[in-house]
Amino acid sequence: MTAQTPQHRTVILIACMLAMFMAAVEVTIVATAMPTIIGDLGGFSLLGWVFAAYLLTQAISVPIYGRLADLYGCHRVFFVGTTLFLIGSILCGFAPSMLWMIAFRALQGLGAGAITPIASTIIANVYGPTERARVQGYLSSVWGISAIVGPLLGAFIVQHFTWSLVFWVNVPIGLLAMALIARYLPVNDRVKNHSLDMTGIALLAIGVSALLLALLQAEILGWWVVPLLVLALVCTCLFVRQEKRTVEPLFPLVLWQSKVIVAGNVGGLVIGAVLMGISAFLPTYVQGVMGGTPLQAGTTLAMVSLGWPLASMLSGRLMLATSYRFTALVGAVLLIIGSIVLLTMNTQDGLWWGWLAAFTVGAGMGLSNMTFLVSVQNAADVSIRGIATASTMFSRLLGSALGTAILGATLNINLELRLPGISDPVQKLMEVSARKAMPADELTWLIDQVASSLHWVFIVSAIISLFAVVAACLIPARQRPEHAESC
């Protein structure tokens, strides 16, 4: 697939960046507005499901859209996914209750599953191998921008307008992206009749749903986690069997014959898990242990969003000058260094120490993630580039869920051992009024116990980050972007 002129390629890039921004900003802008939404709709007990429903349908649909793009073309799949996302966004703004909000968020997630992988695949199709690292860095920078813009925009909207606008603000952005893609992206007519693996899709959907529900809702579900995990395991086994038997599998077996693609998926899993270690628990440390404000916690986390895109944009030059493996190893080392900085934090440290840790981890993720993505896209034949791209993003989503479960369990176990019988000790430290009401000795003791528990979370996160080195070493040595492919 080739854009007609270099000018058209630039317009297509802008369209993909707009689409990526729409999907990325949705996460942060909605999180900021949720207290206001709950105040209007009620249903605080269902808050977790507002995000879980979105993540669940997004994770399930990412590989499906990736394969559909290979079979029927990116053009069609992009329009289907973006249309579903926009319809879900509009309906979320009209939600009369929290249950309806959850349902519409699920529809939104179903559309979001197409936007990120297909936008990235479109860029891989219209730019050559040596250009992809640079251009994909521009796409990655959108996530950093959205992480800063989202909370600010969400806070402004709920303060001055109706919260519905939080969802509707995406509509003009999505429509503009669709208009540009319709006008400038050539339609691929080479694909005609294909046999979609519906059995495989059903098994994947059931298995992933069971796994994510077990991981994300473990505290609520209790012993139901066990049958869900068994169901996920059974579906996985049946899915692998189905993939080997069907004519056009959802995940073509050739994917797993490439060391580069396997490395990309292992790397995605690790990055997703480590990301949860810092995004979920560093703000808790800043507020609960260090006594910082929500703004200070937010600015600390924003350093991840600053380091990630900066490193992503530098990764292209480093890949061309050295190799995929070297660039991924540099990223892995930065992940480990950032994790070690987290381990050395204490209550006397200033906020800058947390900023340093967050920036370093973000830079490591930017280098690693971009290297794995570009190497996978360059290694995959154009006929499977969609599912190859989607597989790395699918792995990252699964890694985030696994990281949430493992690190959350680590924190809960430590709190139970150190503070038996004390309900929600972290919440007590997070609430300003409850914190001020505590006697000084009790407050100091509680802070020390929570800090020790969070340090164990950072220890486990650091151990997980070591596997990024393993993923980097799976990439064959001395491979880098080549000029051989013609776009």
Steps between C-alpha positions, in 0.01 A plus 500: 500500500651831397373850556478701180744778599722589796248772586228239525715292730530796734123548502450129571745529790305796638175301473652205686638730771154655543345154533769392745450816706126436512551151642783601735336808650183302571671312781631803691211739435238252621698412814508870593127542445383183678442658846262751339330228294448283809358798686240534224423135416583330830624138503840550664529123556502455121786745442756228424279354231495828308869447428498119502228480231699732274826308552331164457337566163808685378733211587272243336457698180862610439622173341169453316529841334865434422411184310202664329735773375718235336201329340285796398730803510580769759269751334179310575600383847607850607158636407314223679700540821493880503126505430432263792722713725318821409155343541607372842634846591175671404291246694724533809410868510130408513538216756207520748661268758829337587389166351433667166834679528676165540319360195589801285860492624518139384388614154762774511768245584385282213579787267821602677638153434533597133635852525849451647612186311344600169636857512846356570460244219391770253817694576708183457339447160559849362853552635807288429697297757762769568232768538268306729710545813491880463132522403378252761679721752265781401203273567644402837541867595122534480468290818724739690304801380166339586621410851557870566207644304241244616488578874514876440227489236285268710526725804414809293196335338342371821557836669345717227277269291307173521702182553349359178740722306785284632380228264371721220828691459629194312235518228641786286852357536385157384296638212796704376731197519247292304459772237876522444540123480206475256649768278868413500552133593475275191250215532662159479302293252728196499299315763174333404371174648626372833389255764492674838575265790183559703568203731844638581356845563237357738759299694732801521220728620385257771854417614623859516179616670535231767868579557455877522197473727693268732801733509325836520207408726667242727409673828134527401461154348667305781510126436337549156849592381596131494232380252567810286869417480415138416266621226774728364747209494255266325412763240870568439568132433200473269601823326853372428352177364257696281777725367698196383201353318333797330588622151531869594581518872455815704869480598683348199755245618773680302485774766648270761774376263663844506732569793449874451120474531524270802741749661257784429216318672710405804617861519144629480397276788787628717444867413130473584573346840775750594282791390238402757767494771570868455166639379289333771732508800741795467220758540384303806850527647518874431163572660477234769860470618653837410184697579492664159198657332307343210664759274846392612409135443373588154811694404717210614310260277512754216878451492436153355300664224788741439776241489308251282445715185842666521673161506266365230601778262870437570464124458484522120848649470641255752351202316646616168842568653522178703239221497161397634659294775731777623219758506266263684779418749557870571128533566504195727795638699315830547196307626719324755675822608166674543373210707811514721445874554147418615641249748724763658217748562417584861278743684780758531568518127374797307253467216781526245611143582161370392519716188839349415369146542189568292692673221760221483236228488308696236814538287570128532148416392520740208820342368390142562143529378592685178779253423278198547221654291719611207700175496178297490353710219818474296526125558138427407391451141243756384236224495526455880619845607166591653482203735874523574457861612183419693666205676760725666228736623286207614799370698544839665133506608533151647821608672319794659233267636758254630702783654190637671422159649856410608595839641159555660526161671854585617375820663196337660700209643759735650235728650322200650822372657616838630164654592267212596150609587539853361254570221618706198822639654600662170165680479552635852825660387350631176214683675629834626248525786568148629875556473487822703283338767759229578742533791857568379639164620218303340535693174877439485454129569226466235709686241798273566292182458331618180837620362655158568206330328531724194874435486422132455278597209795688346727200564266270306469762226880516476519121470243509219704768322795257482301298247523795261868405462395145415255631237771722346744211482245293307543740205773370265821703524592774252150530349382854427263681262596442138424679175406179321122533521328741269185673609 
